């Protein structure tokens, strides 16, 4: 959590304990944060200012995070914290004492935290550390009593391991085995898991035997974590300890193939897959699916089509057969074999009536009919989709294309207009509502208003449950502040409770938290009842000063910046993806370096990308260059998500299609969804906030991209 509104000192009437510069350094984990905090504490002590306790709390926690436990203990011991922060002070002092080698003193501090009846989330952490401290101090029975409840409430690897150790020291060997086995199986990549496996399997009398089920489960866990070599090591240990039956050998070969692929040992992987494909149907089908997926990812579509069809033919009772039939049709569609796609998806619908992809299959079958200009058949298929899956997310697009297909057949405004009107009313925030509005304008009709009133931010008193979070923020304890807010958000149960809470967060500049609360509790009010106070948390003008300044400087539409931000991070500055994309606009460090070079700036450190100002500025610059090259928000959004290269390729292959059909044929599922949401949000931001009263008009033709321009 960022608490950027407070860090920037934007909340009226809030006196910050630390300087904004120090708090910003703490929030971004900058190397100078600890020295800044110590300098401010020293200056405060010299002046005998009343904030020494709060300043010492931050300086102590930063020293602790740097591994300076003795220094942290001295800082925290010398200055008592303000009353509201006393439980946190005791907790971090306990941490410092524990890591400085004083578990008895640490246990006393953690017990003091619990005596103060702290917030539930702090109590859970203190209880866990109390048990660990008692165990370290040699008080196993006392530790066991504490850890029993702690591990039950929060079964982490650490607590399960510590409870197992305390159970063993108290004579409960069966409980110890159960806990250490749970650590070994559920948390294979955790350091405690290695200790657990060693204790369970070594010694004259092994406590437990890790058999086929246990070893393969651990191998799966290593593969999920990307630890391919550890997975291979686990499988080797399995084969050394057991004589495997042929079905088991096939399963091990499949796991080994996945590990070899992770290590880029392709020849070894192919050999292992050949073994797996000779196994029982559940294993053989999964192995064959791995081969087909790899062909699909490598753009070898001819081979992929053959392999997918073979899966469908050979394994109709396995999940791989379902997937093979679906992708055989999808590859027909991508290859422009529209009549074949109709047949393939028709067969898929018949053979796999319980498939989780059945609504998608109906949609792609209808799309093939549309490409063949078989509009009546497309409508029949689309109506089947709506009837069979009334709650599917695909219903708005099905209804749009029912109306659009009639228009393509030559139907006039009086025929298709009511259907477009109904779609705008029923799904006002969707891409298809935007498309329907544009179609109505082309037909000379005025579309209905998507939302009667724009978002309205309420002026409400700050809920008392946020006061402690404010105190924690003033002290620079951002993680604790985040835990406090999230704990209160989790206790919300109704829209009436959530609405004032979300608006309080908006007022504090915590747009991401407000959006998360709204998404959980206020969806019906915002998009069903279309209430302006509920909409405010879904479409805030987050970080407005930074966005407007960066957009003006880069000469890009600020509403496009907000639309991208909403889709990329949901307004959370601290978010980081698995691909290392960071911050509000989800910029990866290499892209940031390239942008900085073009702006004649030093390359930023990766942590700098969590700064809202810098992240927005880089994102706005990049969007402006994408708009310069592609000239259309649909293409700019596609390029932002998938890259300029693929977007150029798609325009070359399909650029003659109308815009709506072009979007439907984008081959990447993620990018299709991304483009639809971003462009719909862009339209809504204009409708809600455009001071000039100009609604967005979207060109329904796909422009040809410029040859020159941004390529990264």
mmCIF file with all atom_site columns, N, CA and C in Angstrom, residues 12-54:
data_model
loop_
_atom_site.group_PDB
_atom_site.id
_atom_site.type_symbol
_atom_site.label_atom_id
_atom_site.label_alt_id
_atom_site.label_comp_id
_atom_site.label_asym_id
_atom_site.label_entity_id
_atom_site.label_seq_id
_atom_site.pdbx_PDB_ins_code
_atom_site.Cartn_x
_atom_site.Cartn_y
_atom_site.Cartn_z
_atom_site.occupancy
_atom_site.B_iso_or_equiv
_atom_site.pdbx_formal_charge
_atom_site.auth_seq_id
_atom_site.auth_comp_id
_atom_site.auth_asym_id
_atom_site.auth_atom_id
_atom_site.pdbx_PDB_model_num
ATOM 1   N N  . UNK A 1 12 ? -5.175 17.853 4.284  1.00 0.00 ? 12 UNK A N  1
ATOM 2   C CA . UNK A 1 12 ? -5.268 19.074 5.086  1.00 0.00 ? 12 UNK A CA 1
ATOM 3   C C  . UNK A 1 12 ? -5.369 18.724 6.571  1.00 0.00 ? 12 UNK A C  1
ATOM 4   N N  . UNK A 1 13 ? -4.638 19.456 7.362  1.00 0.00 ? 13 UNK A N  1
ATOM 5   C CA . UNK A 1 13 ? -4.747 19.303 8.803  1.00 0.00 ? 13 UNK A CA 1
ATOM 6   C C  . UNK A 1 13 ? -3.936 18.173 9.387  1.00 0.00 ? 13 UNK A C  1
ATOM 7   N N  . UNK A 1 14 ? -3.146 17.458 8.582  1.00 0.00 ? 14 UNK A N  1
ATOM 8   C CA . UNK A 1 14 ? -2.349 16.355 9.098  1.00 0.00 ? 14 UNK A CA 1
ATOM 9   C C  . UNK A 1 14 ? -0.892 16.794 9.188  1.00 0.00 ? 14 UNK A C  1
ATOM 10  N N  . UNK A 1 15 ? -0.360 16.813 10.407 1.00 0.00 ? 15 UNK A N  1
ATOM 11  C CA . UNK A 1 15 ? 1.046  17.165 10.595 1.00 0.00 ? 15 UNK A CA 1
ATOM 12  C C  . UNK A 1 15 ? 1.875  15.890 10.521 1.00 0.00 ? 15 UNK A C  1
ATOM 13  N N  . UNK A 1 16 ? 2.804  15.837 9.602  1.00 0.00 ? 16 UNK A N  1
ATOM 14  C CA . UNK A 1 16 ? 3.616  14.648 9.432  1.00 0.00 ? 16 UNK A CA 1
ATOM 15  C C  . UNK A 1 16 ? 4.702  14.592 10.496 1.00 0.00 ? 16 UNK A C  1
ATOM 16  N N  . UNK A 1 17 ? 4.929  13.391 11.084 1.00 0.00 ? 17 UNK A N  1
ATOM 17  C CA . UNK A 1 17 ? 5.984  13.231 12.064 1.00 0.00 ? 17 UNK A CA 1
ATOM 18  C C  . UNK A 1 17 ? 7.344  13.377 11.428 1.00 0.00 ? 17 UNK A C  1
ATOM 19  N N  . UNK A 1 18 ? 7.515  12.759 10.283 1.00 0.00 ? 18 UNK A N  1
ATOM 20  C CA . UNK A 1 18 ? 8.754  12.875 9.533  1.00 0.00 ? 18 UNK A CA 1
ATOM 21  C C  . UNK A 1 18 ? 8.558  13.845 8.372  1.00 0.00 ? 18 UNK A C  1
ATOM 22  N N  . UNK A 1 19 ? 9.677  14.257 7.788  1.00 0.00 ? 19 UNK A N  1
ATOM 23  C CA . UNK A 1 19 ? 9.567  15.121 6.620  1.00 0.00 ? 19 UNK A CA 1
ATOM 24  C C  . UNK A 1 19 ? 9.023  14.316 5.443  1.00 0.00 ? 19 UNK A C  1
ATOM 25  N N  . UNK A 1 20 ? 8.344  14.974 4.496  1.00 0.00 ? 20 UNK A N  1
ATOM 26  C CA . UNK A 1 20 ? 7.868  14.257 3.304  1.00 0.00 ? 20 UNK A CA 1
ATOM 27  C C  . UNK A 1 20 ? 8.998  13.549 2.562  1.00 0.00 ? 20 UNK A C  1
ATOM 28  N N  . UNK A 1 21 ? 10.189 14.148 2.538  1.00 0.00 ? 21 UNK A N  1
ATOM 29  C CA . UNK A 1 21 ? 11.311 13.518 1.825  1.00 0.00 ? 21 UNK A CA 1
ATOM 30  C C  . UNK A 1 21 ? 11.690 12.188 2.468  1.00 0.00 ? 21 UNK A C  1
ATOM 31  N N  . UNK A 1 22 ? 11.703 12.152 3.798  1.00 0.00 ? 22 UNK A N  1
ATOM 32  C CA . UNK A 1 22 ? 12.039 10.908 4.482  1.00 0.00 ? 22 UNK A CA 1
ATOM 33  C C  . UNK A 1 22 ? 10.963 9.851  4.252  1.00 0.00 ? 22 UNK A C  1
ATOM 34  N N  . UNK A 1 23 ? 9.709  10.246 4.351  1.00 0.00 ? 23 UNK A N  1
ATOM 35  C CA . UNK A 1 23 ? 8.619  9.292  4.145  1.00 0.00 ? 23 UNK A CA 1
ATOM 36  C C  . UNK A 1 23 ? 8.617  8.757  2.721  1.00 0.00 ? 23 UNK A C  1
ATOM 37  N N  . UNK A 1 24 ? 8.899  9.622  1.764  1.00 0.00 ? 24 UNK A N  1
ATOM 38  C CA . UNK A 1 24 ? 8.972  9.158  0.379  1.00 0.00 ? 24 UNK A CA 1
ATOM 39  C C  . UNK A 1 24 ? 10.113 8.165  0.214  1.00 0.00 ? 24 UNK A C  1
ATOM 40  N N  . UNK A 1 25 ? 11.264 8.430  0.839  1.00 0.00 ? 25 UNK A N  1
ATOM 41  C CA . UNK A 1 25 ? 12.402 7.512  0.758  1.00 0.00 ? 25 UNK A CA 1
ATOM 42  C C  . UNK A 1 25 ? 12.066 6.170  1.392  1.00 0.00 ? 25 UNK A C  1
ATOM 43  N N  . UNK A 1 26 ? 11.320 6.195  2.494  1.00 0.00 ? 26 UNK A N  1
ATOM 44  C CA . UNK A 1 26 ? 10.913 4.950  3.150  1.00 0.00 ? 26 UNK A CA 1
ATOM 45  C C  . UNK A 1 26 ? 9.966  4.173  2.251  1.00 0.00 ? 26 UNK A C  1
ATOM 46  N N  . UNK A 1 27 ? 8.997  4.870  1.703  1.00 0.00 ? 27 UNK A N  1
ATOM 47  C CA . UNK A 1 27 ? 7.990  4.192  0.876  1.00 0.00 ? 27 UNK A CA 1
ATOM 48  C C  . UNK A 1 27 ? 8.617  3.526  -0.342 1.00 0.00 ? 27 UNK A C  1
ATOM 49  N N  . UNK A 1 28 ? 9.649  4.165  -0.919 1.00 0.00 ? 28 UNK A N  1
ATOM 50  C CA . UNK A 1 28 ? 10.305 3.629  -2.109 1.00 0.00 ? 28 UNK A CA 1
ATOM 51  C C  . UNK A 1 28 ? 11.491 2.731  -1.772 1.00 0.00 ? 28 UNK A C  1
ATOM 52  N N  . UNK A 1 29 ? 11.705 2.451  -0.478 1.00 0.00 ? 29 UNK A N  1
ATOM 53  C CA . UNK A 1 29 ? 12.800 1.591  -0.040 1.00 0.00 ? 29 UNK A CA 1
ATOM 54  C C  . UNK A 1 29 ? 14.143 2.107  -0.541 1.00 0.00 ? 29 UNK A C  1
ATOM 55  N N  . UNK A 1 30 ? 14.327 3.416  -0.509 1.00 0.00 ? 30 UNK A N  1
ATOM 56  C CA . UNK A 1 30 ? 15.594 3.973  -0.979 1.00 0.00 ? 30 UNK A CA 1
ATOM 57  C C  . UNK A 1 30 ? 16.684 3.753  0.065  1.00 0.00 ? 30 UNK A C  1
ATOM 58  N N  . UNK A 1 31 ? 17.914 3.649  -0.425 1.00 0.00 ? 31 UNK A N  1
ATOM 59  C CA . UNK A 1 31 ? 19.029 3.320  0.458  1.00 0.00 ? 31 UNK A CA 1
ATOM 60  C C  . UNK A 1 31 ? 19.277 4.387  1.512  1.00 0.00 ? 31 UNK A C  1
ATOM 61  N N  . UNK A 1 32 ? 18.921 5.635  1.199  1.00 0.00 ? 32 UNK A N  1
ATOM 62  C CA . UNK A 1 32 ? 19.196 6.713  2.150  1.00 0.00 ? 32 UNK A CA 1
ATOM 63  C C  . UNK A 1 32 ? 18.117 6.872  3.214  1.00 0.00 ? 32 UNK A C  1
ATOM 64  N N  . UNK A 1 33 ? 17.087 6.046  3.180  1.00 0.00 ? 33 UNK A N  1
ATOM 65  C CA . UNK A 1 33 ? 15.961 6.223  4.105  1.00 0.00 ? 33 UNK A CA 1
ATOM 66  C C  . UNK A 1 33 ? 16.411 6.131  5.564  1.00 0.00 ? 33 UNK A C  1
ATOM 67  N N  . UNK A 1 34 ? 17.226 5.124  5.887  1.00 0.00 ? 34 UNK A N  1
ATOM 68  C CA . UNK A 1 34 ? 17.632 4.930  7.283  1.00 0.00 ? 34 UNK A CA 1
ATOM 69  C C  . UNK A 1 34 ? 18.449 6.113  7.798  1.00 0.00 ? 34 UNK A C  1
ATOM 70  N N  . UNK A 1 35 ? 19.373 6.616  6.979  1.00 0.00 ? 35 UNK A N  1
ATOM 71  C CA . UNK A 1 35 ? 20.197 7.743  7.437  1.00 0.00 ? 35 UNK A CA 1
ATOM 72  C C  . UNK A 1 35 ? 19.357 9.009  7.583  1.00 0.00 ? 35 UNK A C  1
ATOM 73  N N  . UNK A 1 36 ? 18.403 9.224  6.694  1.00 0.00 ? 36 UNK A N  1
ATOM 74  C CA . UNK A 1 36 ? 17.509 10.377 6.833  1.00 0.00 ? 36 UNK A CA 1
ATOM 75  C C  . UNK A 1 36 ? 16.720 10.301 8.133  1.00 0.00 ? 36 UNK A C  1
ATOM 76  N N  . UNK A 1 37 ? 16.219 9.111  8.444  1.00 0.00 ? 37 UNK A N  1
ATOM 77  C CA . UNK A 1 37 ? 15.439 8.952  9.676  1.00 0.00 ? 37 UNK A CA 1
ATOM 78  C C  . UNK A 1 37 ? 16.308 9.182  10.907 1.00 0.00 ? 37 UNK A C  1
ATOM 79  N N  . UNK A 1 38 ? 17.532 8.672  10.906 1.00 0.00 ? 38 UNK A N  1
ATOM 80  C CA . UNK A 1 38 ? 18.425 8.878  12.060 1.00 0.00 ? 38 UNK A CA 1
ATOM 81  C C  . UNK A 1 38 ? 18.780 10.352 12.218 1.00 0.00 ? 38 UNK A C  1
ATOM 82  N N  . UNK A 1 39 ? 19.028 11.046 11.101 1.00 0.00 ? 39 UNK A N  1
ATOM 83  C CA . UNK A 1 39 ? 19.369 12.467 11.176 1.00 0.00 ? 39 UNK A CA 1
ATOM 84  C C  . UNK A 1 39 ? 18.199 13.273 11.752 1.00 0.00 ? 39 UNK A C  1
ATOM 85  N N  . UNK A 1 40 ? 16.991 12.948 11.322 1.00 0.00 ? 40 UNK A N  1
ATOM 86  C CA . UNK A 1 40 ? 15.828 13.681 11.850 1.00 0.00 ? 40 UNK A CA 1
ATOM 87  C C  . UNK A 1 40 ? 15.626 13.398 13.330 1.00 0.00 ? 40 UNK A C  1
ATOM 88  N N  . UNK A 1 41 ? 15.876 12.159 13.747 1.00 0.00 ? 41 UNK A N  1
ATOM 89  C CA . UNK A 1 41 ? 15.769 11.838 15.166 1.00 0.00 ? 41 UNK A CA 1
ATOM 90  C C  . UNK A 1 41 ? 16.814 12.609 15.970 1.00 0.00 ? 41 UNK A C  1
ATOM 91  N N  . UNK A 1 42 ? 18.052 12.647 15.489 1.00 0.00 ? 42 UNK A N  1
ATOM 92  C CA . UNK A 1 42 ? 19.117 13.358 16.207 1.00 0.00 ? 42 UNK A CA 1
ATOM 93  C C  . UNK A 1 42 ? 18.789 14.840 16.340 1.00 0.00 ? 42 UNK A C  1
ATOM 94  N N  . UNK A 1 43 ? 18.262 15.431 15.271 1.00 0.00 ? 43 UNK A N  1
ATOM 95  C CA . UNK A 1 43 ? 17.899 16.849 15.318 1.00 0.00 ? 43 UNK A CA 1
ATOM 96  C C  . UNK A 1 43 ? 16.769 17.080 16.304 1.00 0.00 ? 43 UNK A C  1
ATOM 97  N N  . UNK A 1 44 ? 15.830 16.160 16.357 1.00 0.00 ? 44 UNK A N  1
ATOM 98  C CA . UNK A 1 44 ? 14.697 16.293 17.279 1.00 0.00 ? 44 UNK A CA 1
ATOM 99  C C  . UNK A 1 44 ? 15.166 16.185 18.732 1.00 0.00 ? 44 UNK A C  1
ATOM 100 N N  . UNK A 1 45 ? 16.039 15.197 19.000 1.00 0.00 ? 45 UNK A N  1
ATOM 101 C CA . UNK A 1 45 ? 16.542 15.014 20.367 1.00 0.00 ? 45 UNK A CA 1
ATOM 102 C C  . UNK A 1 45 ? 17.317 16.255 20.812 1.00 0.00 ? 45 UNK A C  1
ATOM 103 N N  . UNK A 1 46 ? 18.109 16.824 19.904 1.00 0.00 ? 46 UNK A N  1
ATOM 104 C CA . UNK A 1 46 ? 18.891 18.015 20.240 1.00 0.00 ? 46 UNK A CA 1
ATOM 105 C C  . UNK A 1 46 ? 17.987 19.190 20.597 1.00 0.00 ? 46 UNK A C  1
ATOM 106 N N  . UNK A 1 47 ? 16.866 19.289 19.934 1.00 0.00 ? 47 UNK A N  1
ATOM 107 C CA . UNK A 1 47 ? 15.933 20.393 20.182 1.00 0.00 ? 47 UNK A CA 1
ATOM 108 C C  . UNK A 1 47 ? 14.887 20.049 21.243 1.00 0.00 ? 47 UNK A C  1
ATOM 109 N N  . UNK A 1 48 ? 14.932 18.786 21.732 1.00 0.00 ? 48 UNK A N  1
ATOM 110 C CA . UNK A 1 48 ? 13.952 18.295 22.709 1.00 0.00 ? 48 UNK A CA 1
ATOM 111 C C  . UNK A 1 48 ? 12.524 18.441 22.183 1.00 0.00 ? 48 UNK A C  1
ATOM 112 N N  . UNK A 1 49 ? 12.357 18.081 20.921 1.00 0.00 ? 49 UNK A N  1
ATOM 113 C CA . UNK A 1 49 ? 11.029 18.179 20.312 1.00 0.00 ? 49 UNK A CA 1
ATOM 114 C C  . UNK A 1 49 ? 10.153 17.029 20.798 1.00 0.00 ? 49 UNK A C  1
ATOM 115 N N  . UNK A 1 50 ? 8.835  17.178 20.753 1.00 0.00 ? 50 UNK A N  1
ATOM 116 C CA . UNK A 1 50 ? 7.939  16.153 21.304 1.00 0.00 ? 50 UNK A CA 1
ATOM 117 C C  . UNK A 1 50 ? 7.777  14.921 20.420 1.00 0.00 ? 50 UNK A C  1
ATOM 118 N N  . UNK A 1 51 ? 8.361  14.925 19.231 1.00 0.00 ? 51 UNK A N  1
ATOM 119 C CA . UNK A 1 51 ? 8.142  13.825 18.296 1.00 0.00 ? 51 UNK A CA 1
ATOM 120 C C  . UNK A 1 51 ? 9.240  12.766 18.345 1.00 0.00 ? 51 UNK A C  1
ATOM 121 N N  . UNK A 1 52 ? 10.101 12.780 19.358 1.00 0.00 ? 52 UNK A N  1
ATOM 122 C CA . UNK A 1 52 ? 11.235 11.852 19.391 1.00 0.00 ? 52 UNK A CA 1
ATOM 123 C C  . UNK A 1 52 ? 10.786 10.395 19.381 1.00 0.00 ? 52 UNK A C  1
ATOM 124 N N  . UNK A 1 53 ? 9.718  10.081 20.100 1.00 0.00 ? 53 UNK A N  1
ATOM 125 C CA . UNK A 1 53 ? 9.253  8.698  20.149 1.00 0.00 ? 53 UNK A CA 1
ATOM 126 C C  . UNK A 1 53 ? 8.805  8.192  18.793 1.00 0.00 ? 53 UNK A C  1
ATOM 127 N N  . UNK A 1 54 ? 8.071  9.025  18.058 1.00 0.00 ? 54 UNK A N  1
ATOM 128 C CA . UNK A 1 54 ? 7.612  8.623  16.723 1.00 0.00 ? 54 UNK A CA 1
ATOM 129 C C  . UNK A 1 54 ? 8.799  8.494  15.765 1.00 0.00 ? 54 UNK A C  1
#
